[in-house]
Coordinates of C-alpha atoms and ligand atoms in Angstrom, one line a residue:
X144 CA 161.2 144.6 112.8
X145 CA 161.9 147.6 115.3
X146 CA 158.4 147.6 116.5
X147 CA 158.0 144.1 116.8
X148 CA 160.6 144.7 120.0
X149 CA 158.3 147.1 121.7
X150 CA 155.4 144.4 121.2
X151 CA 153.9 143.1 125.2
X152 CA 151.2 140.8 123.5
X153 CA 151.7 138.5 124.4
X154 CA 149.0 135.7 124.2
X155 CA 149.2 132.8 126.1
X156 CA 150.4 134.7 129.4
X157 CA 149.5 132.7 132.8
X158 CA 148.0 135.9 135.2
X159 CA 145.5 137.2 132.1
X160 CA 144.7 133.8 130.9
X161 CA 143.7 132.8 134.9
X162 CA 141.9 137.0 134.4
X163 CA 140.3 136.4 131.2
X164 CA 138.9 132.3 131.6
X165 CA 137.2 133.6 135.2
X166 CA 135.2 136.7 133.5
X167 CA 134.4 134.1 130.1
X168 CA 133.2 131.8 133.1
X169 CA 131.2 133.7 134.7
X170 CA 129.5 135.3 131.6
X171 CA 128.7 131.5 131.0
X172 CA 127.3 130.8 135.1
X173 CA 124.8 134.2 134.5
X174 CA 123.7 132.9 130.7
X175 CA 122.7 129.3 132.3
X176 CA 121.2 131.6 135.6
X177 CA 119.4 133.5 132.2
X178 CA 118.4 130.8 129.9
X179 CA 115.5 130.6 130.5
X180 CA 114.3 134.2 129.7
X181 CA 115.4 133.8 126.3
X182 CA 113.2 132.7 123.3
X183 CA 114.3 129.2 123.1
X184 CA 114.6 128.6 119.3
X185 CA 116.0 132.1 117.8
X186 CA 113.8 134.9 116.1
X187 CA 116.0 135.4 114.3
X188 CA 115.6 136.2 110.2
X189 CA 119.2 134.8 108.0
X190 CA 121.3 137.6 107.8
X191 CA 120.6 139.3 111.1
X192 CA 124.0 139.7 111.9
X193 CA 126.0 140.5 108.9
X194 CA 123.9 143.8 110.1
X195 CA 125.8 143.4 113.5
X196 CA 129.5 143.4 112.1
X197 CA 131.9 144.6 110.9
X198 CA 133.3 144.2 107.4
X199 CA 136.6 143.4 108.2
X200 CA 138.8 142.0 110.9
X201 CA 139.7 143.8 113.5
X202 CA 143.6 145.5 113.5
X203 CA 143.9 146.4 117.0
X204 CA 142.8 144.3 119.3
X205 CA 139.8 144.6 121.8
X206 CA 138.7 144.9 124.8
X207 CA 137.2 140.8 126.5
X208 CA 134.3 143.1 128.0
X209 CA 133.0 144.1 124.4
X210 CA 133.9 141.2 123.2
X211 CA 131.0 140.1 125.9
X212 CA 129.1 142.4 125.5
X213 CA 128.7 141.8 121.6
X214 CA 127.6 137.7 122.9
X215 CA 125.7 139.8 124.3
X216 CA 123.7 141.6 122.3
X217 CA 124.1 140.1 119.2
X218 CA 125.1 136.7 119.4
X219 CA 123.3 135.1 122.1
X220 CA 119.2 136.8 120.5
X221 CA 120.6 134.3 116.8
X222 CA 120.8 131.4 119.1
X223 CA 118.8 128.6 120.0
X224 CA 119.0 127.9 123.4
X225 CA 120.3 124.4 123.4
X226 CA 121.0 124.6 127.5
X227 CA 117.4 125.9 127.8
X228 CA 115.2 123.5 129.9
X229 CA 112.1 124.0 127.5
X230 CA 114.6 122.4 125.3
X231 CA 112.9 119.9 123.6
X232 CA 114.2 119.0 120.2
X233 CA 116.1 117.4 118.0
X234 CA 117.8 115.0 120.9
X235 CA 118.8 117.0 123.7
X236 CA 123.3 117.9 123.6
X237 CA 123.7 117.4 127.1
X238 CA 125.9 119.8 129.1
X239 CA 127.5 119.6 133.0
X240 CA 129.7 121.3 134.9
X241 CA 132.0 118.9 134.1
X242 CA 131.6 117.6 130.9
X243 CA 132.3 121.7 130.7
X244 CA 135.1 120.8 133.5
X245 CA 136.9 118.3 131.3
X246 CA 137.3 120.2 127.3
X247 CA 138.5 122.8 129.2
X248 CA 141.3 120.6 130.4
X249 CA 140.9 118.9 127.2
X250 CA 141.3 122.7 125.3
X251 CA 143.9 123.9 127.4
X252 CA 146.1 121.8 127.5
X253 CA 145.3 121.0 123.5
X254 CA 147.9 118.1 122.8
X255 CA 147.8 116.3 119.3
X256 CA 147.7 113.0 120.4
X257 CA 147.9 111.4 116.7
X258 CA 150.1 109.0 118.0
X259 CA 151.4 108.2 121.1
X260 CA 154.7 109.7 121.5
X261 CA 152.5 112.3 120.2
X262 CA 150.8 112.4 123.9
X263 CA 151.2 109.3 125.4
X264 CA 149.1 110.2 128.5
X265 CA 145.9 111.2 125.9
X266 CA 146.8 107.3 124.5
X267 CA 146.6 105.9 127.3
X268 CA 143.4 107.3 129.5
X269 CA 141.4 107.3 125.6
X270 CA 142.6 103.5 126.1
X271 CA 141.0 103.7 129.5
X272 CA 138.4 105.6 129.8
X273 CA 137.1 103.6 126.4
X274 CA 136.5 100.3 128.1
X275 CA 135.4 101.7 131.1
X276 CA 132.3 103.2 129.0
X277 CA 132.6 99.2 127.3
X278 CA 132.5 98.2 131.3
X279 CA 129.2 100.4 131.5
X280 CA 127.5 98.9 128.8
X281 CA 128.6 95.2 129.2
X282 CA 129.5 95.2 126.0
X283 CA 131.4 91.6 125.2
X284 CA 134.8 92.1 126.0
X285 CA 135.9 91.6 121.9
X286 CA 134.9 94.9 121.9
X287 CA 137.7 96.0 125.2
X288 CA 141.4 96.5 124.9
X289 CA 141.3 93.9 127.9
X290 CA 139.4 91.6 125.8
X291 CA 140.9 92.2 122.5
X292 CA 139.2 94.3 120.8
X293 CA 139.0 98.6 121.4
X294 CA 137.5 101.9 121.2
X295 CA 138.3 105.4 119.7
X296 CA 136.7 108.5 120.4
X297 CA 135.9 110.5 117.8
X298 CA 133.7 113.7 117.5
X299 CA 130.5 112.3 115.9
X300 CA 128.8 109.1 114.2
X301 CA 128.6 110.2 111.2
X302 CA 132.9 109.8 111.7
X303 CA 132.5 106.3 113.0
X304 CA 130.8 105.3 110.2
X305 CA 132.3 106.6 108.0
X306 CA 135.2 104.6 109.3
X307 CA 133.7 101.2 110.0
X308 CA 132.9 101.2 106.9
X309 CA 135.8 102.1 105.2
X310 CA 137.4 99.0 107.3
X311 CA 133.8 96.4 105.9
X312 CA 134.6 98.0 102.5
X313 CA 138.7 97.2 102.5
X314 CA 138.1 93.7 104.0
X315 CA 136.2 92.6 101.0
X316 CA 137.6 94.3 98.5
X317 CA 141.3 92.8 99.7
X318 CA 139.6 89.3 98.6
X319 CA 137.0 90.4 96.0
X320 CA 139.8 92.4 94.3
X321 CA 139.9 96.5 94.5
X322 CA 138.0 96.5 90.8
X323 CA 134.7 95.6 92.7
X324 CA 133.9 97.9 94.8
X325 CA 131.0 99.1 92.6
X326 CA 129.2 95.3 93.5
X327 CA 129.4 96.7 97.1
X328 CA 125.7 96.7 99.1
X329 CA 125.2 98.8 102.1
X330 CA 121.6 98.1 104.2
X331 CA 119.9 100.2 106.6
X332 CA 116.5 101.2 107.1
X333 CA 113.9 103.7 106.2
X334 CA 114.5 104.8 109.5
X335 CA 118.1 104.7 109.8
X336 CA 119.8 108.2 110.4
X337 CA 120.8 109.9 106.9
X338 CA 124.7 109.5 107.6
X339 CA 125.0 106.1 106.6
X340 CA 124.0 107.2 103.6
X341 CA 126.6 110.3 102.9
X342 CA 128.7 107.9 104.8
X343 CA 128.3 104.8 101.8
X344 CA 128.9 107.7 99.9
X345 CA 132.4 109.3 101.2
X346 CA 133.4 105.2 101.1
X347 CA 132.8 104.8 97.8
X348 CA 129.2 102.4 97.9
X349 CA 127.3 103.2 94.2
X350 CA 124.0 105.2 95.6
X351 CA 122.4 102.5 93.2
X352 CA 124.1 100.5 95.8
X353 CA 122.2 101.4 98.9
X354 CA 119.8 99.9 100.4
X355 CA 117.0 101.8 103.0
X356 CA 113.9 99.1 103.8
X357 CA 111.2 100.2 104.7
X358 CA 109.2 99.6 108.6
X359 CA 106.1 100.0 110.0
X360 CA 104.3 100.8 112.0
X361 CA 103.3 97.3 113.1
X362 CA 106.3 96.1 114.2
X363 CA 107.3 100.4 115.8
X364 CA 109.5 100.6 113.0
X365 CA 111.6 98.4 113.5
X366 CA 114.1 96.6 110.4
X367 CA 112.9 93.1 109.2
X368 CA 115.4 90.7 109.3
X369 CA 113.8 88.5 107.0
X370 CA 113.3 91.9 105.1
X371 CA 117.1 92.3 105.3
X372 CA 117.7 87.9 104.1
X373 CA 115.1 89.3 101.5
X374 CA 116.9 92.5 100.1
X375 CA 120.2 90.3 100.5
X376 CA 119.1 87.3 98.5
X377 CA 118.0 89.5 95.9
X378 CA 121.3 91.6 96.0
X379 CA 123.4 88.3 95.6
X380 CA 120.7 87.4 92.7
X381 CA 121.5 90.4 90.5
X382 CA 125.0 89.9 91.0
X383 CA 126.5 92.3 93.7
X384 CA 127.6 92.0 96.8
X385 CA 126.8 92.8 100.2
X386 CA 129.0 94.2 102.9
X387 CA 127.5 96.5 105.6
X388 CA 123.7 96.7 107.8
X389 CA 123.6 99.3 110.5
X390 CA 121.2 98.4 113.1
X391 CA 119.8 101.3 114.9
X392 CA 119.1 101.5 119.1
X393 CA 117.4 104.4 119.4
X394 CA 116.0 106.0 116.4
X395 CA 116.3 109.7 115.7
X396 CA 112.5 109.7 114.0
X397 CA 110.4 107.5 116.7
X398 CA 113.2 106.0 119.2
X399 CA 112.3 102.6 117.5
X400 CA 114.8 99.4 118.6
X401 CA 116.7 97.3 116.0
X402 CA 116.4 93.8 117.1
X403 CA 120.0 93.1 116.8
X404 CA 120.3 89.7 117.5
X405 CA 117.5 88.8 114.7
X406 CA 120.1 91.0 112.6
X407 CA 123.6 89.6 113.9
X408 CA 122.2 86.2 112.5
X409 CA 121.6 87.8 109.5
X410 CA 124.7 89.2 109.1
X411 CA 126.3 86.1 110.2
X412 CA 124.5 84.3 107.4
X413 CA 126.0 86.7 104.4
X414 CA 129.7 87.9 105.7
X415 CA 128.2 91.1 106.8
X416 CA 129.5 93.7 109.0
X417 CA 127.2 94.8 111.6
X418 CA 127.2 98.0 112.9
X419 CA 125.2 99.4 116.1
X420 CA 124.3 102.9 115.8
X421 CA 123.0 103.4 119.0
X422 CA 124.1 107.3 119.0
X423 CA 121.3 108.9 121.1
X424 CA 119.3 105.1 123.6
X425 CA 123.2 104.3 124.2
X426 CA 124.0 106.0 127.1
X427 CA 120.4 104.9 128.6
X428 CA 121.2 101.2 128.1
X429 CA 123.6 101.8 131.1
X430 CA 120.8 101.5 133.2
X431 CA 119.9 97.5 133.5
X432 CA 116.3 97.5 132.1
X433 CA 117.4 99.2 129.6
X434 CA 120.6 96.6 128.7
X435 CA 118.3 94.7 126.6
X436 CA 118.0 97.0 124.3
X437 CA 122.2 96.1 123.1
X438 CA 121.4 91.8 123.1
X439 CA 122.6 90.7 120.2
X440 CA 125.5 93.6 120.3
X441 CA 128.1 90.1 120.7
X442 CA 126.9 89.6 116.6
X443 CA 128.3 93.4 115.2
X444 CA 130.7 94.3 114.2
X445 CA 131.3 97.8 116.0
X446 CA 128.9 99.8 118.3
X447 CA 129.2 103.6 118.2
X448 CA 127.0 106.2 120.7
X449 CA 127.5 109.4 121.7
X450 CA 127.9 110.8 125.8
X451 CA 127.2 113.5 124.1
X452 CA 123.8 113.1 124.0
X453 CA 122.2 111.6 126.7
X454 CA 125.8 111.4 129.1
X455 CA 126.9 114.4 130.2
X456 CA 129.4 115.4 127.8
X457 CA 129.7 119.1 126.5
X458 CA 130.0 118.6 122.5
X459 CA 131.5 116.6 120.7
X460 CA 132.6 112.9 121.7
X461 CA 131.4 109.4 120.2
X462 CA 132.6 106.4 121.5
X463 CA 132.9 104.0 118.7
X464 CA 134.3 100.4 119.3
X465 CA 135.7 97.1 116.8
X466 CA 135.8 94.0 117.7
X467 CA 139.0 93.8 115.2
X468 CA 141.4 97.4 115.7
X469 CA 143.4 96.3 112.9
X470 CA 140.8 96.3 110.4
X471 CA 141.3 100.4 111.0
X472 CA 144.9 100.6 110.9
X473 CA 144.4 98.6 107.7
X474 CA 142.1 100.7 106.1
X475 CA 142.9 104.4 107.6
X476 CA 146.7 103.5 107.9
X477 CA 149.6 106.8 106.9
X478 CA 153.2 106.6 107.6
X479 CA 154.3 108.9 106.5
X480 CA 158.0 109.9 107.2
X481 CA 158.1 113.3 109.5
X482 CA 155.9 110.7 111.9
X483 CA 157.7 108.1 112.3
X484 CA 158.7 107.2 116.2
X485 CA 160.9 103.4 117.2
X486 CA 156.9 103.1 119.8
X487 CA 154.9 102.8 116.5
X488 CA 157.6 101.0 114.7
X489 CA 157.0 98.7 118.6
X490 CA 154.0 98.5 117.7
X491 CA 153.0 97.8 121.7
X492 CA 151.4 101.2 121.3
X493 CA 148.4 102.4 119.9
X494 CA 148.7 105.4 117.1
X495 CA 145.2 106.7 117.7
X496 CA 145.2 108.8 113.7
X497 CA 145.3 104.7 112.4
X498 CA 141.2 104.8 113.9
X499 CA 139.9 108.1 112.3
X500 CA 139.7 110.6 109.1
X501 CA 142.2 113.6 109.7
X502 CA 145.9 113.4 111.5
X503 CA 144.7 116.2 114.9
X504 CA 142.8 115.1 117.4
X505 CA 141.7 116.5 120.7
X506 CA 142.4 115.1 124.4
X507 CA 138.0 114.4 124.6
X508 CA 139.5 111.3 126.6
X509 CA 140.2 113.7 129.6
X510 CA 136.6 114.8 129.2
X511 CA 135.0 111.1 129.3
X512 CA 137.3 110.7 132.2
X513 CA 136.6 113.5 133.9
X514 CA 132.0 113.0 133.0
X515 CA 132.4 109.6 134.9
X516 CA 134.9 110.4 137.7
X517 CA 132.7 113.0 138.8
X518 CA 128.9 111.6 138.1
X519 CA 130.1 108.1 138.7
X520 CA 127.5 105.5 136.8
X521 CA 124.9 106.5 139.9
X522 CA 124.5 110.1 139.1
X523 CA 125.3 109.3 135.4
X524 CA 122.3 106.2 136.1
X525 CA 120.3 108.9 138.0
X526 CA 119.9 111.5 135.7
X527 CA 118.8 108.4 132.2
X528 CA 116.8 107.7 134.8
X529 CA 115.0 110.6 135.8
X530 CA 115.2 111.9 132.2
X531 CA 112.5 109.3 131.5
X532 CA 110.4 109.4 133.9
X533 CA 109.6 113.1 133.2
X534 CA 108.5 111.7 129.3
X535 CA 106.4 108.8 131.6
X536 CA 105.4 112.3 132.9
X537 CA 104.0 114.2 129.4
X538 CA 103.2 110.6 127.7
X539 CA 100.6 110.9 131.0
X540 CA 100.0 114.4 130.0
X541 CA 98.8 113.5 126.7
X542 CA 96.9 110.8 127.9
X543 CA 94.6 112.5 129.1
X544 CA 93.1 115.0 126.7
X545 CA 91.1 113.1 124.0
X546 CA 92.3 115.8 121.3
X547 CA 95.5 114.9 121.0
X548 CA 97.8 110.9 120.8
X549 CA 101.0 109.1 120.9
X550 CA 101.3 108.0 117.6
X551 CA 103.9 105.6 118.4
X552 CA 105.1 103.8 121.7
X553 CA 107.2 106.0 123.7
X554 CA 110.9 105.1 124.0
X555 CA 113.4 106.3 126.3
X556 CA 112.6 109.6 126.7
X557 CA 110.9 110.3 123.6
X558 CA 107.7 111.0 123.6
X559 CA 106.4 111.1 120.0
X560 CA 102.3 113.0 119.1
X561 CA 100.4 114.5 117.2
X562 CA 96.9 116.3 118.0
X563 CA 94.2 113.8 116.0
X564 CA 93.2 115.0 113.1
X565 CA 89.3 115.4 113.0
X566 CA 88.7 114.7 109.3
X567 CA 90.6 112.4 107.3
X568 CA 94.2 114.2 105.6
X569 CA 94.5 117.5 107.7
X570 CA 96.8 115.9 110.1
X571 CA 100.0 117.2 108.6
X572 CA 98.7 121.1 108.7
X573 CA 97.4 120.7 111.8
X574 CA 100.3 119.7 113.4
X575 CA 102.4 121.7 111.7
X576 CA 101.0 124.8 112.5
X577 CA 100.4 123.6 116.5
X578 CA 104.4 123.1 116.1
X579 CA 104.9 126.7 115.1
X580 CA 102.3 127.8 116.9
X581 CA 105.0 126.3 120.2
X582 CA 107.6 127.7 118.2
X583 CA 107.0 130.9 118.0
X584 CA 106.3 131.3 121.4
X585 CA 109.7 131.7 122.7
X586 CA 108.8 129.3 125.3
X587 CA 109.0 125.6 124.4
X588 CA 111.1 124.7 121.2
X589 CA 110.4 120.7 120.1
X590 CA 110.9 119.3 116.2
X591 CA 108.9 117.2 114.1
X592 CA 108.9 113.2 112.1
X593 CA 107.4 111.5 109.8
X594 CA 106.8 108.1 110.6
X595 CA 104.3 105.4 108.4
X596 CA 103.6 108.9 106.1
X597 CA 102.1 110.8 110.0
X598 CA 103.3 113.8 110.2
X599 CA 104.3 113.6 114.1
X600 CA 105.0 116.0 117.0
X601 CA 108.8 114.8 118.8
X602 CA 109.5 115.8 122.6
X603 CA 112.9 114.7 123.3
X604 CA 113.0 114.9 126.7
X605 CA 117.2 115.4 128.2
X606 CA 118.2 119.0 128.8
X607 CA 120.3 119.1 132.3
X608 CA 118.1 122.1 133.2
X609 CA 114.8 120.4 133.2
X610 CA 112.9 119.8 135.7
X611 CA 108.7 118.1 135.8
X612 CA 108.3 122.1 135.9
X613 CA 109.2 123.1 132.5
X614 CA 106.7 119.8 131.6
X615 CA 103.7 121.0 132.8
X616 CA 104.3 123.9 131.4
X617 CA 105.6 122.6 128.5
X618 CA 101.8 120.2 128.3
X619 CA 100.1 123.6 129.3
X620 CA 100.9 125.6 126.4
X621 CA 100.8 122.8 124.5
X622 CA 96.7 122.4 125.2
X623 CA 96.5 127.0 124.7
X624 CA 97.9 127.0 121.3
X625 CA 95.7 123.4 120.3
X626 CA 93.2 125.3 121.4
X627 CA 94.0 128.8 119.0
X628 CA 95.4 125.8 115.9
X629 CA 92.1 123.4 115.5
X630 CA 89.4 127.2 115.8
X631 CA 91.1 127.8 112.9
X632 CA 90.1 125.8 109.2
X633 CA 92.9 124.2 107.4
X634 CA 93.9 124.9 104.5
X635 CA 95.5 121.8 102.0
X636 CA 93.5 119.3 103.2
X637 CA 97.1 116.1 102.3
X638 CA 96.7 112.0 102.9
X639 CA 96.8 110.9 106.7
Ligands
PLP131 N1 122.6 108.2 114.6 C1 121.4 109.0 115.2 C2 120.2 107.6 115.9 C3 121.1 110.3 115.7 O1 120.1 110.3 116.2 C4 121.9 111.0 114.6 C5 121.8 112.2 115.6 O2 120.8 112.3 116.2 C6 123.0 110.5 114.8 C7 123.6 109.0 113.4 C8 124.0 112.1 113.9 O3 125.2 111.4 115.1 P1 126.1 112.7 114.9 O4 125.8 114.1 114.7 O5 127.3 112.6 116.1 O6 126.8 112.3 113.9

């Protein structure tokens, strides 16, 4: 006890908070300055970090300088540099100064607004920004608080879909009886993100009741409303209960857009919950020229999109809107004694804990608020449009070289292309070797997908630092590597 009274330990001393935070900010600024110099995809071997770290946690405090040196020496080599201008993989996680500042405020204030009383501003700002973003997307008023609906910020689409599915499930089970959970059926396409399957499993839908309907080249990998109708009719014929349909605006593999309006009518006919997953391409719909991709949204029950992908908002941030927020509360609320308070009981406030999985929650709204205010809608639209223009530039490069083809029409800022196979069956090997050669060079990073049985290379443009010169260099690199790959024989010929 005695020794404690002499301890000067002060983990949130404002002076050192300021000094050390500045050191970290400068460190990150340097990282951004140099990020182009690092191999985009980490080149380390599995387990590499064990050789850089002691077996046990330090007993005594260490200086920040030492820790930052270890970040440089041991951590940075093990990073795939998502903020590199040469990162073209997956879908980007675009950072911005405003996103970082908002994240700092969120982290620094460190409030936990699970209910209104726990931090009224956190809840109220969230409702305000959700209506702001909803209006930026021109969502129907029924999704906005001002129109009887409302929005919530989650960390990921996965959480958003779990909550929407849980709300849909409980709404139906209330009518047909809880024992009928094994009858409920969930529908998506073979292009729907795997998050839907995970969410279905997590809310108790039998795996045999998950329908992944086939798509094809003939309609650019969009979900066919007639197929959905047929599947639902068949399921009803088999004594099952269609529950939930997920339509996507901007699929992960190829950026396909499902026909929302027609799917909405099918969902309405079968009294099925329609969710729209616009995780990636939702951001583009703030631009009037892309907004038509959301036509039909008025027929949906819920819609989600991720500003952390394409709206200059640092991780993590997923916007979810619902027309009947009461259904979230019915499904997700808990009311332990230790959280009881007059504000909640007045029913005049939102308790966001009842709109999500966890109790605790981050003050993400302040981040979105800063992002929107610092950039303005004008610059956010500029950002989307310049990425789309860079994608068009890349697409034009591909078109100049007859050895290559764009496999599915470019959507948004995603170009799916491949080296044309010279003989049947070599497409997969040829293109996977090309991708490995590009990524192995460290100079750029892309990822792949398989659509309609064809292995494609995805060039997803959207890293905040990417400029036209990076797109041009990427194309040059691809051509160089293609030259080498085409010189080597393909070993395993497969079906294409
Ligand atoms: N839906 C689509 C269309 C996506 O592209 C992704 C991720 O890329 C997700 C869902 C998953 O999003 P999250 O990681 O936020 O759960």
